[in-house]
Protein backbone atom coordinates (compact mmCIF):
# COMPACT_ATOMS: atom_id res chain seq x y z
CA UNK A 1 0.00 0.00 0.00
CA UNK A 2 0.88 3.65 -0.13
CA UNK A 3 3.25 5.04 2.48
CA UNK A 4 2.76 8.13 4.59
CA UNK A 5 5.48 9.19 6.98
CA UNK A 6 5.48 11.58 9.91
CA UNK A 7 8.29 13.32 11.70
CA UNK A 8 9.03 13.42 14.54
CA UNK A 9 7.46 10.31 16.03
CA UNK A 10 7.72 11.74 19.53
CA UNK A 11 8.35 15.21 20.83
CA UNK A 12 8.52 16.66 24.30
CA UNK A 13 8.49 20.42 24.66
CA UNK A 14 8.09 23.10 27.27
CA UNK A 15 4.89 25.02 27.68
CA UNK A 16 4.82 28.10 25.48
CA UNK A 17 7.01 26.75 22.71
CA UNK A 18 5.92 25.85 19.18
CA UNK A 19 6.23 22.42 17.65
CA UNK A 20 6.18 21.51 13.96
CA UNK A 21 5.06 18.09 12.75
CA UNK A 22 5.70 16.98 9.16
CA UNK A 23 3.57 14.64 7.11
CA UNK A 24 4.90 13.25 3.84
CA UNK A 25 3.42 11.04 1.17
CA UNK A 26 6.42 8.99 0.12
CA UNK A 27 5.44 7.41 -3.17
CA UNK A 28 2.45 9.37 -4.34
CA UNK A 29 1.22 12.92 -4.56
CA UNK A 30 -1.48 14.28 -2.32
CA UNK A 31 -3.22 17.58 -3.00
CA UNK A 32 -5.20 16.99 0.15
CA UNK A 33 -4.05 15.69 3.50
CA UNK A 34 -5.88 15.39 6.78
CA UNK A 35 -4.76 16.04 10.34
CA UNK A 36 -6.29 14.14 13.24
CA UNK A 37 -5.93 14.18 16.95
CA UNK A 38 -6.42 11.10 19.09
CA UNK A 39 -6.79 10.91 22.86
CA UNK A 40 -6.10 7.65 24.73
CA UNK A 41 -8.71 4.97 24.10
CA UNK A 42 -10.66 7.24 21.77
CA UNK A 43 -11.18 7.33 18.05
CA UNK A 44 -9.60 9.82 15.69
CA UNK A 45 -10.90 13.37 15.69
CA UNK A 46 -10.50 15.27 12.45
CA UNK A 47 -8.87 18.63 13.05
CA UNK A 48 -8.40 20.06 9.60
CA UNK A 49 -8.05 19.40 5.90
CA UNK A 50 -4.77 20.54 4.40
CA UNK A 51 -4.99 21.73 0.79
CA UNK A 52 -1.94 22.13 -1.42
CA UNK A 53 -1.60 25.72 -2.57
CA UNK A 54 -4.50 27.07 -0.55
CA UNK A 55 -5.69 27.59 2.99
CA UNK A 56 -6.50 24.70 5.26
CA UNK A 57 -10.08 23.98 6.22
CA UNK A 58 -10.58 23.61 9.94
CA UNK A 59 -13.25 21.61 11.73
CA UNK A 60 -15.56 23.35 14.12
CA UNK A 61 -13.92 24.08 17.45
CA UNK A 62 -10.35 23.83 16.18
CA UNK A 63 -8.39 27.06 16.60
CA UNK A 64 -6.77 28.15 13.34
CA UNK A 65 -4.19 30.32 15.06
CA UNK A 66 -3.29 27.53 17.43
CA UNK A 67 -2.82 24.82 14.85
CA UNK A 68 -1.13 26.25 11.78
CA UNK A 69 -1.21 24.10 8.70
CA UNK A 70 0.92 24.56 5.62
CA UNK A 71 0.72 22.34 2.54
CA UNK A 72 3.74 23.57 0.67
CA UNK A 73 4.07 20.80 -1.90
CA UNK A 74 2.22 17.80 -3.27
CA UNK A 75 4.03 15.51 -0.84
CA UNK A 76 4.37 17.57 2.33
CA UNK A 77 2.00 19.06 4.86
CA UNK A 78 3.06 20.52 8.20
CA UNK A 79 1.14 21.11 11.40
CA UNK A 80 2.57 23.64 13.83
CA UNK A 81 1.21 23.69 17.35
CA UNK A 82 1.86 27.24 18.48
CA UNK A 83 2.41 28.26 22.09
CA UNK A 84 1.81 24.70 23.19
CA UNK A 85 0.25 23.99 26.56
CA UNK A 86 -0.13 20.72 28.48
CA UNK A 87 -3.71 20.31 27.21
CA UNK A 88 -2.28 20.10 23.67
CA UNK A 89 -0.51 16.88 24.61
CA UNK A 90 -1.95 14.22 22.36
CA UNK A 91 -1.31 11.82 19.49
CA UNK A 92 -1.41 13.64 16.15
CA UNK A 93 -1.91 11.62 12.99
CA UNK A 94 -2.02 12.68 9.36
CA UNK A 95 -3.52 10.88 6.41
CA UNK A 96 -3.51 11.22 2.66
CA UNK A 97 -6.05 9.99 0.12
CA UNK A 98 -4.78 7.41 -2.34
CA UNK A 99 -6.74 6.58 -5.44
CA UNK A 100 -10.36 7.62 -5.49
CA UNK A 101 -11.70 6.91 -2.11
CA UNK A 102 -9.40 5.51 0.52
CA UNK A 103 -6.79 6.98 2.82
CA UNK A 104 -3.46 5.94 4.24
CA UNK A 105 -2.34 7.12 7.62
CA UNK A 106 1.01 8.16 8.98
CA UNK A 107 2.48 6.46 12.05
CA UNK A 108 1.53 9.36 14.30
CA UNK A 109 3.39 11.87 16.45
CA UNK A 110 3.11 11.80 20.21
CA UNK A 111 3.34 15.30 21.62
CA UNK A 112 3.97 15.86 25.30
CA UNK A 113 3.93 19.42 26.59
CA UNK A 114 5.47 19.88 30.02
CA UNK B 1 -27.01 9.82 17.38
CA UNK B 2 -23.53 9.34 15.93
CA UNK B 3 -23.16 8.83 12.20
CA UNK B 4 -21.21 5.63 12.76
CA UNK B 5 -21.78 3.33 15.70
CA UNK B 6 -19.27 0.70 16.74
CA UNK B 7 -19.21 -1.33 19.95
CA UNK B 8 -15.99 -0.28 21.69
CA UNK B 9 -15.66 -3.66 23.41
CA UNK B 10 -13.25 -4.75 24.71
CA UNK B 11 -13.43 -8.12 23.05
CA UNK B 12 -11.31 -11.03 24.30
CA UNK B 13 -11.12 -14.31 22.38
CA UNK B 14 -8.92 -17.42 22.50
CA UNK B 15 -6.38 -18.00 19.77
CA UNK B 16 -7.94 -19.62 16.73
CA UNK B 17 -11.41 -18.18 17.33
CA UNK B 18 -13.33 -16.12 14.80
CA UNK B 19 -13.48 -12.44 15.64
CA UNK B 20 -16.61 -10.61 14.53
CA UNK B 21 -16.68 -6.83 14.43
CA UNK B 22 -19.61 -4.67 13.39
CA UNK B 23 -20.55 -1.11 12.61
CA UNK B 24 -23.84 0.51 11.78
CA UNK B 25 -24.30 3.86 10.12
CA UNK B 26 -27.07 6.33 9.52
CA UNK B 27 -25.90 8.28 6.47
CA UNK B 28 -27.15 6.55 3.35
CA UNK B 29 -24.72 8.64 1.28
CA UNK B 30 -21.78 6.57 2.48
CA UNK B 31 -20.47 4.55 -0.42
CA UNK B 32 -16.98 3.49 0.60
CA UNK B 33 -16.20 1.39 3.63
CA UNK B 34 -12.88 0.68 5.25
CA UNK B 35 -11.51 -1.24 8.18
CA UNK B 36 -8.34 -0.07 9.86
CA UNK B 37 -6.23 -1.83 12.45
CA UNK B 38 -4.42 0.28 15.01
CA UNK B 39 -1.79 -1.03 17.35
CA UNK B 40 -1.08 0.92 20.51
CA UNK B 41 0.77 4.17 19.84
CA UNK B 42 0.77 3.63 16.08
CA UNK B 43 -1.15 5.09 13.16
CA UNK B 44 -4.11 3.17 11.70
CA UNK B 45 -3.24 0.59 9.05
CA UNK B 46 -5.68 -0.05 6.20
CA UNK B 47 -6.91 -3.64 6.31
CA UNK B 48 -9.87 -3.82 3.99
CA UNK B 49 -11.62 -1.50 1.59
CA UNK B 50 -14.98 -2.21 -0.01
CA UNK B 51 -17.42 -0.35 -2.17
CA UNK B 52 -20.33 -2.59 -3.01
CA UNK B 53 -22.63 -4.65 -0.85
CA UNK B 54 -21.48 -8.20 -0.37
CA UNK B 55 -18.37 -9.93 0.87
CA UNK B 56 -14.71 -9.29 0.20
CA UNK B 57 -12.08 -11.72 1.37
CA UNK B 58 -8.36 -11.19 1.90
CA UNK B 59 -6.56 -14.02 3.61
CA UNK B 60 -8.00 -14.47 7.08
CA UNK B 61 -10.07 -11.29 6.80
CA UNK B 62 -13.57 -10.97 5.35
CA UNK B 63 -15.36 -7.65 5.05
CA UNK B 64 -19.09 -7.63 4.62
CA UNK B 65 -21.27 -4.71 3.59
CA UNK B 66 -25.06 -4.57 3.66
CA UNK B 67 -26.07 -1.15 2.37
CA UNK B 68 -29.78 -1.87 2.68
CA UNK B 69 -29.35 -2.40 6.42
CA UNK B 70 -26.55 0.17 6.78
CA UNK B 71 -24.40 -2.45 8.44
CA UNK B 72 -20.81 -3.53 7.88
CA UNK B 73 -18.79 -6.33 9.43
CA UNK B 74 -15.25 -7.59 9.61
CA UNK B 75 -14.48 -11.21 10.36
CA UNK B 76 -11.07 -12.48 11.35
CA UNK B 77 -10.63 -16.23 11.03
CA UNK B 78 -8.06 -18.29 12.91
CA UNK B 79 -7.24 -15.30 15.09
CA UNK B 80 -3.69 -14.90 16.33
CA UNK B 81 -2.24 -12.99 19.30
CA UNK B 82 -0.73 -10.61 16.74
CA UNK B 83 -4.28 -9.63 15.78
CA UNK B 84 -4.66 -7.99 19.19
CA UNK B 85 -5.30 -4.35 18.35
CA UNK B 86 -8.03 -1.76 18.02
CA UNK B 87 -10.13 -2.09 14.89
CA UNK B 88 -11.75 1.01 13.44
CA UNK B 89 -14.44 1.07 10.82
CA UNK B 90 -14.49 4.11 8.59
CA UNK B 91 -16.62 5.26 5.71
CA UNK B 92 -16.88 8.07 3.22
CA UNK B 93 -19.24 9.50 0.69
CA UNK B 94 -16.56 9.27 -1.97
CA UNK B 95 -16.61 11.08 -5.30
CA UNK B 96 -13.57 13.08 -4.24
CA UNK B 97 -15.04 13.80 -0.81
CA UNK B 98 -12.33 12.11 1.14
CA UNK B 99 -13.51 12.87 4.66
CA UNK B 100 -13.81 9.75 6.75
CA UNK B 101 -16.35 9.13 9.46
CA UNK B 102 -15.01 6.73 12.05
CA UNK B 103 -16.50 4.32 14.50
CA UNK B 104 -15.27 4.46 18.07
CA UNK B 105 -12.98 1.46 17.52
CA UNK B 106 -13.19 -2.02 19.06
CA UNK B 107 -10.27 -3.24 21.13
CA UNK B 108 -9.58 -6.92 20.53
CA UNK B 109 -7.35 -9.19 22.58
CA UNK B 110 -6.51 -12.65 21.29
CA UNK B 111 -5.34 -14.87 24.13
CA UNK B 112 -2.59 -17.41 23.42
PDB file of C-alpha atoms in Angstrom:
ATOM      1  CA  UNK A   1       0.000   0.000   0.000  1.00  0.00           C
ATOM      2  CA  UNK A   2       0.884   3.652  -0.134  1.00  0.00           C
ATOM      3  CA  UNK A   3       3.249   5.036   2.484  1.00  0.00           C
ATOM      4  CA  UNK A   4       2.759   8.131   4.586  1.00  0.00           C
ATOM      5  CA  UNK A   5       5.482   9.189   6.985  1.00  0.00           C
ATOM      6  CA  UNK A   6       5.481  11.581   9.914  1.00  0.00           C
ATOM      7  CA  UNK A   7       8.294  13.319  11.702  1.00  0.00           C
ATOM      8  CA  UNK A   8       9.032  13.421  14.543  1.00  0.00           C
ATOM      9  CA  UNK A   9       7.464  10.309  16.027  1.00  0.00           C
ATOM     10  CA  UNK A  10       7.723  11.736  19.531  1.00  0.00           C
ATOM     11  CA  UNK A  11       8.352  15.213  20.829  1.00  0.00           C
ATOM     12  CA  UNK A  12       8.519  16.661  24.304  1.00  0.00           C
ATOM     13  CA  UNK A  13       8.492  20.417  24.664  1.00  0.00           C
ATOM     14  CA  UNK A  14       8.094  23.097  27.272  1.00  0.00           C
ATOM     15  CA  UNK A  15       4.889  25.018  27.678  1.00  0.00           C
ATOM     16  CA  UNK A  16       4.815  28.103  25.484  1.00  0.00           C
ATOM     17  CA  UNK A  17       7.014  26.754  22.708  1.00  0.00           C
ATOM     18  CA  UNK A  18       5.917  25.847  19.181  1.00  0.00           C
ATOM     19  CA  UNK A  19       6.234  22.416  17.649  1.00  0.00           C
ATOM     20  CA  UNK A  20       6.181  21.510  13.961  1.00  0.00           C
ATOM     21  CA  UNK A  21       5.064  18.093  12.748  1.00  0.00           C
ATOM     22  CA  UNK A  22       5.700  16.983   9.164  1.00  0.00           C
ATOM     23  CA  UNK A  23       3.566  14.635   7.113  1.00  0.00           C
ATOM     24  CA  UNK A  24       4.902  13.245   3.836  1.00  0.00           C
ATOM     25  CA  UNK A  25       3.415  11.042   1.172  1.00  0.00           C
ATOM     26  CA  UNK A  26       6.417   8.990   0.124  1.00  0.00           C
ATOM     27  CA  UNK A  27       5.441   7.405  -3.166  1.00  0.00           C
ATOM     28  CA  UNK A  28       2.449   9.366  -4.337  1.00  0.00           C
ATOM     29  CA  UNK A  29       1.221  12.922  -4.558  1.00  0.00           C
ATOM     30  CA  UNK A  30      -1.485  14.278  -2.317  1.00  0.00           C
ATOM     31  CA  UNK A  31      -3.217  17.580  -3.005  1.00  0.00           C
ATOM     32  CA  UNK A  32      -5.201  16.994   0.153  1.00  0.00           C
ATOM     33  CA  UNK A  33      -4.054  15.687   3.498  1.00  0.00           C
ATOM     34  CA  UNK A  34      -5.876  15.393   6.784  1.00  0.00           C
ATOM     35  CA  UNK A  35      -4.763  16.035  10.341  1.00  0.00           C
ATOM     36  CA  UNK A  36      -6.289  14.135  13.240  1.00  0.00           C
ATOM     37  CA  UNK A  37      -5.930  14.176  16.954  1.00  0.00           C
ATOM     38  CA  UNK A  38      -6.421  11.099  19.090  1.00  0.00           C
ATOM     39  CA  UNK A  39      -6.791  10.913  22.856  1.00  0.00           C
ATOM     40  CA  UNK A  40      -6.104   7.654  24.729  1.00  0.00           C
ATOM     41  CA  UNK A  41      -8.706   4.971  24.097  1.00  0.00           C
ATOM     42  CA  UNK A  42     -10.658   7.236  21.774  1.00  0.00           C
ATOM     43  CA  UNK A  43     -11.179   7.326  18.049  1.00  0.00           C
ATOM     44  CA  UNK A  44      -9.604   9.817  15.692  1.00  0.00           C
ATOM     45  CA  UNK A  45     -10.902  13.365  15.694  1.00  0.00           C
ATOM     46  CA  UNK A  46     -10.503  15.274  12.447  1.00  0.00           C
ATOM     47  CA  UNK A  47      -8.872  18.632  13.055  1.00  0.00           C
ATOM     48  CA  UNK A  48      -8.401  20.060   9.596  1.00  0.00           C
ATOM     49  CA  UNK A  49      -8.048  19.402   5.905  1.00  0.00           C
ATOM     50  CA  UNK A  50      -4.771  20.538   4.397  1.00  0.00           C
ATOM     51  CA  UNK A  51      -4.991  21.733   0.792  1.00  0.00           C
ATOM     52  CA  UNK A  52      -1.943  22.133  -1.420  1.00  0.00           C
ATOM     53  CA  UNK A  53      -1.599  25.717  -2.567  1.00  0.00           C
ATOM     54  CA  UNK A  54      -4.502  27.067  -0.551  1.00  0.00           C
ATOM     55  CA  UNK A  55      -5.687  27.586   2.994  1.00  0.00           C
ATOM     56  CA  UNK A  56      -6.503  24.704   5.255  1.00  0.00           C
ATOM     57  CA  UNK A  57     -10.080  23.979   6.217  1.00  0.00           C
ATOM     58  CA  UNK A  58     -10.577  23.613   9.945  1.00  0.00           C
ATOM     59  CA  UNK A  59     -13.247  21.612  11.728  1.00  0.00           C
ATOM     60  CA  UNK A  60     -15.561  23.354  14.117  1.00  0.00           C
ATOM     61  CA  UNK A  61     -13.919  24.079  17.447  1.00  0.00           C
ATOM     62  CA  UNK A  62     -10.345  23.831  16.184  1.00  0.00           C
ATOM     63  CA  UNK A  63      -8.387  27.063  16.600  1.00  0.00           C
ATOM     64  CA  UNK A  64      -6.773  28.151  13.341  1.00  0.00           C
ATOM     65  CA  UNK A  65      -4.192  30.319  15.065  1.00  0.00           C
ATOM     66  CA  UNK A  66      -3.291  27.534  17.430  1.00  0.00           C
ATOM     67  CA  UNK A  67      -2.818  24.821  14.853  1.00  0.00           C
ATOM     68  CA  UNK A  68      -1.132  26.253  11.784  1.00  0.00           C
ATOM     69  CA  UNK A  69      -1.205  24.099   8.696  1.00  0.00           C
ATOM     70  CA  UNK A  70       0.924  24.558   5.622  1.00  0.00           C
ATOM     71  CA  UNK A  71       0.716  22.335   2.543  1.00  0.00           C
ATOM     72  CA  UNK A  72       3.742  23.567   0.670  1.00  0.00           C
ATOM     73  CA  UNK A  73       4.073  20.798  -1.904  1.00  0.00           C
ATOM     74  CA  UNK A  74       2.224  17.795  -3.271  1.00  0.00           C
ATOM     75  CA  UNK A  75       4.032  15.506  -0.843  1.00  0.00           C
ATOM     76  CA  UNK A  76       4.369  17.570   2.332  1.00  0.00           C
ATOM     77  CA  UNK A  77       1.998  19.062   4.861  1.00  0.00           C
ATOM     78  CA  UNK A  78       3.064  20.515   8.195  1.00  0.00           C
ATOM     79  CA  UNK A  79       1.141  21.106  11.395  1.00  0.00           C
ATOM     80  CA  UNK A  80       2.568  23.637  13.827  1.00  0.00           C
ATOM     81  CA  UNK A  81       1.205  23.685  17.346  1.00  0.00           C
ATOM     82  CA  UNK A  82       1.858  27.241  18.477  1.00  0.00           C
ATOM     83  CA  UNK A  83       2.411  28.261  22.089  1.00  0.00           C
ATOM     84  CA  UNK A  84       1.814  24.705  23.188  1.00  0.00           C
ATOM     85  CA  UNK A  85       0.245  23.985  26.556  1.00  0.00           C
ATOM     86  CA  UNK A  86      -0.135  20.721  28.482  1.00  0.00           C
ATOM     87  CA  UNK A  87      -3.706  20.309  27.214  1.00  0.00           C
ATOM     88  CA  UNK A  88      -2.285  20.100  23.673  1.00  0.00           C
ATOM     89  CA  UNK A  89      -0.513  16.883  24.609  1.00  0.00           C
ATOM     90  CA  UNK A  90      -1.952  14.223  22.357  1.00  0.00           C
ATOM     91  CA  UNK A  91      -1.312  11.818  19.492  1.00  0.00           C
ATOM     92  CA  UNK A  92      -1.411  13.641  16.153  1.00  0.00           C
ATOM     93  CA  UNK A  93      -1.909  11.625  12.986  1.00  0.00           C
ATOM     94  CA  UNK A  94      -2.016  12.679   9.365  1.00  0.00           C
ATOM     95  CA  UNK A  95      -3.517  10.877   6.408  1.00  0.00           C
ATOM     96  CA  UNK A  96      -3.512  11.221   2.656  1.00  0.00           C
ATOM     97  CA  UNK A  97      -6.054   9.991   0.121  1.00  0.00           C
ATOM     98  CA  UNK A  98      -4.783   7.407  -2.338  1.00  0.00           C
ATOM     99  CA  UNK A  99      -6.742   6.577  -5.436  1.00  0.00           C
ATOM    100  CA  UNK A 100     -10.356   7.617  -5.495  1.00  0.00           C
ATOM    101  CA  UNK A 101     -11.701   6.911  -2.106  1.00  0.00           C
ATOM    102  CA  UNK A 102      -9.403   5.508   0.516  1.00  0.00           C
ATOM    103  CA  UNK A 103      -6.788   6.977   2.817  1.00  0.00           C
ATOM    104  CA  UNK A 104      -3.463   5.940   4.238  1.00  0.00           C
ATOM    105  CA  UNK A 105      -2.335   7.121   7.616  1.00  0.00           C
ATOM    106  CA  UNK A 106       1.009   8.162   8.976  1.00  0.00           C
ATOM    107  CA  UNK A 107       2.483   6.461  12.049  1.00  0.00           C
ATOM    108  CA  UNK A 108       1.525   9.356  14.304  1.00  0.00           C
ATOM    109  CA  UNK A 109       3.388  11.870  16.452  1.00  0.00           C
ATOM    110  CA  UNK A 110       3.110  11.801  20.208  1.00  0.00           C
ATOM    111  CA  UNK A 111       3.345  15.301  21.622  1.00  0.00           C
ATOM    112  CA  UNK A 112       3.970  15.855  25.301  1.00  0.00           C
ATOM    113  CA  UNK A 113       3.934  19.418  26.595  1.00  0.00           C
ATOM    114  CA  UNK A 114       5.472  19.881  30.016  1.00  0.00           C
TER     115      UNK A 114
ATOM    116  CA  UNK B   1     -27.012   9.818  17.376  1.00  0.00           C
ATOM    117  CA  UNK B   2     -23.533   9.340  15.928  1.00  0.00           C
ATOM    118  CA  UNK B   3     -23.158   8.834  12.201  1.00  0.00           C
ATOM    119  CA  UNK B   4     -21.210   5.632  12.757  1.00  0.00           C
ATOM    120  CA  UNK B   5     -21.784   3.327  15.704  1.00  0.00           C
ATOM    121  CA  UNK B   6     -19.273   0.700  16.743  1.00  0.00           C
ATOM    122  CA  UNK B   7     -19.208  -1.330  19.946  1.00  0.00           C
ATOM    123  CA  UNK B   8     -15.986  -0.284  21.688  1.00  0.00           C
ATOM    124  CA  UNK B   9     -15.655  -3.664  23.405  1.00  0.00           C
ATOM    125  CA  UNK B  10     -13.250  -4.751  24.711  1.00  0.00           C
ATOM    126  CA  UNK B  11     -13.431  -8.125  23.047  1.00  0.00           C
ATOM    127  CA  UNK B  12     -11.311 -11.030  24.300  1.00  0.00           C
ATOM    128  CA  UNK B  13     -11.122 -14.313  22.384  1.00  0.00           C
ATOM    129  CA  UNK B  14      -8.922 -17.421  22.501  1.00  0.00           C
ATOM    130  CA  UNK B  15      -6.380 -18.000  19.769  1.00  0.00           C
ATOM    131  CA  UNK B  16      -7.940 -19.624  16.728  1.00  0.00           C
ATOM    132  CA  UNK B  17     -11.406 -18.183  17.330  1.00  0.00           C
ATOM    133  CA  UNK B  18     -13.333 -16.125  14.804  1.00  0.00           C
ATOM    134  CA  UNK B  19     -13.482 -12.439  15.640  1.00  0.00           C
ATOM    135  CA  UNK B  20     -16.610 -10.613  14.528  1.00  0.00           C
ATOM    136  CA  UNK B  21     -16.679  -6.828  14.428  1.00  0.00           C
ATOM    137  CA  UNK B  22     -19.608  -4.673  13.389  1.00  0.00           C
ATOM    138  CA  UNK B  23     -20.545  -1.109  12.609  1.00  0.00           C
ATOM    139  CA  UNK B  24     -23.842   0.508  11.780  1.00  0.00           C
ATOM    140  CA  UNK B  25     -24.301   3.858  10.125  1.00  0.00           C
ATOM    141  CA  UNK B  26     -27.070   6.325   9.523  1.00  0.00           C
ATOM    142  CA  UNK B  27     -25.901   8.282   6.474  1.00  0.00           C
ATOM    143  CA  UNK B  28     -27.154   6.548   3.351  1.00  0.00           C
ATOM    144  CA  UNK B  29     -24.723   8.645   1.277  1.00  0.00           C
ATOM    145  CA  UNK B  30     -21.780   6.574   2.481  1.00  0.00           C
ATOM    146  CA  UNK B  31     -20.473   4.550  -0.423  1.00  0.00           C
ATOM    147  CA  UNK B  32     -16.979   3.489   0.601  1.00  0.00           C
ATOM    148  CA  UNK B  33     -16.199   1.385   3.627  1.00  0.00           C
ATOM    149  CA  UNK B  34     -12.884   0.679   5.251  1.00  0.00           C
ATOM    150  CA  UNK B  35     -11.508  -1.242   8.179  1.00  0.00           C
ATOM    151  CA  UNK B  36      -8.343  -0.065   9.861  1.00  0.00           C
ATOM    152  CA  UNK B  37      -6.233  -1.831  12.454  1.00  0.00           C
ATOM    153  CA  UNK B  38      -4.420   0.284  15.009  1.00  0.00           C
ATOM    154  CA  UNK B  39      -1.793  -1.027  17.350  1.00  0.00           C
ATOM    155  CA  UNK B  40      -1.080   0.916  20.511  1.00  0.00           C
ATOM    156  CA  UNK B  41       0.769   4.172  19.844  1.00  0.00           C
ATOM    157  CA  UNK B  42       0.771   3.627  16.078  1.00  0.00           C
ATOM    158  CA  UNK B  43      -1.154   5.093  13.161  1.00  0.00           C
ATOM    159  CA  UNK B  44      -4.111   3.172  11.697  1.00  0.00           C
ATOM    160  CA  UNK B  45      -3.244   0.587   9.045  1.00  0.00           C
ATOM    161  CA  UNK B  46      -5.685  -0.046   6.203  1.00  0.00           C
ATOM    162  CA  UNK B  47      -6.915  -3.643   6.313  1.00  0.00           C
ATOM    163  CA  UNK B  48      -9.870  -3.824   3.989  1.00  0.00           C
ATOM    164  CA  UNK B  49     -11.622  -1.504   1.592  1.00  0.00           C
ATOM    165  CA  UNK B  50     -14.984  -2.210  -0.012  1.00  0.00           C
ATOM    166  CA  UNK B  51     -17.424  -0.355  -2.173  1.00  0.00           C
ATOM    167  CA  UNK B  52     -20.329  -2.587  -3.012  1.00  0.00           C
ATOM    168  CA  UNK B  53     -22.629  -4.652  -0.853  1.00  0.00           C
ATOM    169  CA  UNK B  54     -21.479  -8.198  -0.374  1.00  0.00           C
ATOM    170  CA  UNK B  55     -18.374  -9.930   0.873  1.00  0.00           C
ATOM    171  CA  UNK B  56     -14.714  -9.289   0.198  1.00  0.00           C
ATOM    172  CA  UNK B  57     -12.084 -11.716   1.366  1.00  0.00           C
ATOM    173  CA  UNK B  58      -8.364 -11.193   1.904  1.00  0.00           C
ATOM    174  CA  UNK B  59      -6.555 -14.020   3.607  1.00  0.00           C
ATOM    175  CA  UNK B  60      -8.005 -14.472   7.081  1.00  0.00           C
ATOM    176  CA  UNK B  61     -10.071 -11.287   6.798  1.00  0.00           C
ATOM    177  CA  UNK B  62     -13.568 -10.969   5.352  1.00  0.00           C
ATOM    178  CA  UNK B  63     -15.356  -7.650   5.054  1.00  0.00           C
ATOM    179  CA  UNK B  64     -19.093  -7.633   4.616  1.00  0.00           C
ATOM    180  CA  UNK B  65     -21.273  -4.710   3.589  1.00  0.00           C
ATOM    181  CA  UNK B  66     -25.057  -4.572   3.655  1.00  0.00           C
ATOM    182  CA  UNK B  67     -26.070  -1.152   2.366  1.00  0.00           C
ATOM    183  CA  UNK B  68     -29.781  -1.867   2.681  1.00  0.00           C
ATOM    184  CA  UNK B  69     -29.355  -2.403   6.422  1.00  0.00           C
ATOM    185  CA  UNK B  70     -26.545   0.165   6.781  1.00  0.00           C
ATOM    186  CA  UNK B  71     -24.397  -2.453   8.438  1.00  0.00           C
ATOM    187  CA  UNK B  72     -20.813  -3.534   7.883  1.00  0.00           C
ATOM    188  CA  UNK B  73     -18.792  -6.330   9.432  1.00  0.00           C
ATOM    189  CA  UNK B  74     -15.245  -7.587   9.607  1.00  0.00           C
ATOM    190  CA  UNK B  75     -14.480 -11.215  10.359  1.00  0.00           C
ATOM    191  CA  UNK B  76     -11.069 -12.476  11.352  1.00  0.00           C
ATOM    192  CA  UNK B  77     -10.633 -16.228  11.026  1.00  0.00           C
ATOM    193  CA  UNK B  78      -8.063 -18.287  12.912  1.00  0.00           C
ATOM    194  CA  UNK B  79      -7.237 -15.301  15.095  1.00  0.00           C
ATOM    195  CA  UNK B  80      -3.691 -14.903  16.335  1.00  0.00           C
ATOM    196  CA  UNK B  81      -2.239 -12.992  19.297  1.00  0.00           C
ATOM    197  CA  UNK B  82      -0.728 -10.615  16.745  1.00  0.00           C
ATOM    198  CA  UNK B  83      -4.283  -9.628  15.782  1.00  0.00           C
ATOM    199  CA  UNK B  84      -4.664  -7.986  19.194  1.00  0.00           C
ATOM    200  CA  UNK B  85      -5.301  -4.347  18.348  1.00  0.00           C
ATOM    201  CA  UNK B  86      -8.033  -1.757  18.018  1.00  0.00           C
ATOM    202  CA  UNK B  87     -10.126  -2.089  14.887  1.00  0.00           C
ATOM    203  CA  UNK B  88     -11.751   1.005  13.437  1.00  0.00           C
ATOM    204  CA  UNK B  89     -14.442   1.067  10.822  1.00  0.00           C
ATOM    205  CA  UNK B  90     -14.486   4.114   8.586  1.00  0.00           C
ATOM    206  CA  UNK B  91     -16.621   5.262   5.709  1.00  0.00           C
ATOM    207  CA  UNK B  92     -16.883   8.066   3.224  1.00  0.00           C
ATOM    208  CA  UNK B  93     -19.235   9.500   0.688  1.00  0.00           C
ATOM    209  CA  UNK B  94     -16.559   9.267  -1.966  1.00  0.00           C
ATOM    210  CA  UNK B  95     -16.613  11.083  -5.300  1.00  0.00           C
ATOM    211  CA  UNK B  96     -13.568  13.077  -4.236  1.00  0.00           C
ATOM    212  CA  UNK B  97     -15.045  13.799  -0.810  1.00  0.00           C
ATOM    213  CA  UNK B  98     -12.325  12.111   1.145  1.00  0.00           C
ATOM    214  CA  UNK B  99     -13.506  12.872   4.662  1.00  0.00           C
ATOM    215  CA  UNK B 100     -13.808   9.755   6.747  1.00  0.00           C
ATOM    216  CA  UNK B 101     -16.347   9.129   9.459  1.00  0.00           C
ATOM    217  CA  UNK B 102     -15.006   6.725  12.052  1.00  0.00           C
ATOM    218  CA  UNK B 103     -16.503   4.320  14.499  1.00  0.00           C
ATOM    219  CA  UNK B 104     -15.273   4.455  18.074  1.00  0.00           C
ATOM    220  CA  UNK B 105     -12.978   1.462  17.520  1.00  0.00           C
ATOM    221  CA  UNK B 106     -13.188  -2.022  19.057  1.00  0.00           C
ATOM    222  CA  UNK B 107     -10.265  -3.243  21.135  1.00  0.00           C
ATOM    223  CA  UNK B 108      -9.582  -6.922  20.530  1.00  0.00           C
ATOM    224  CA  UNK B 109      -7.349  -9.187  22.577  1.00  0.00           C
ATOM    225  CA  UNK B 110      -6.512 -12.654  21.288  1.00  0.00           C
ATOM    226  CA  UNK B 111      -5.342 -14.874  24.128  1.00  0.00           C
ATOM    227  CA  UNK B 112      -2.592 -17.408  23.415  1.00  0.00           C
TER     228      UNK B 112
END
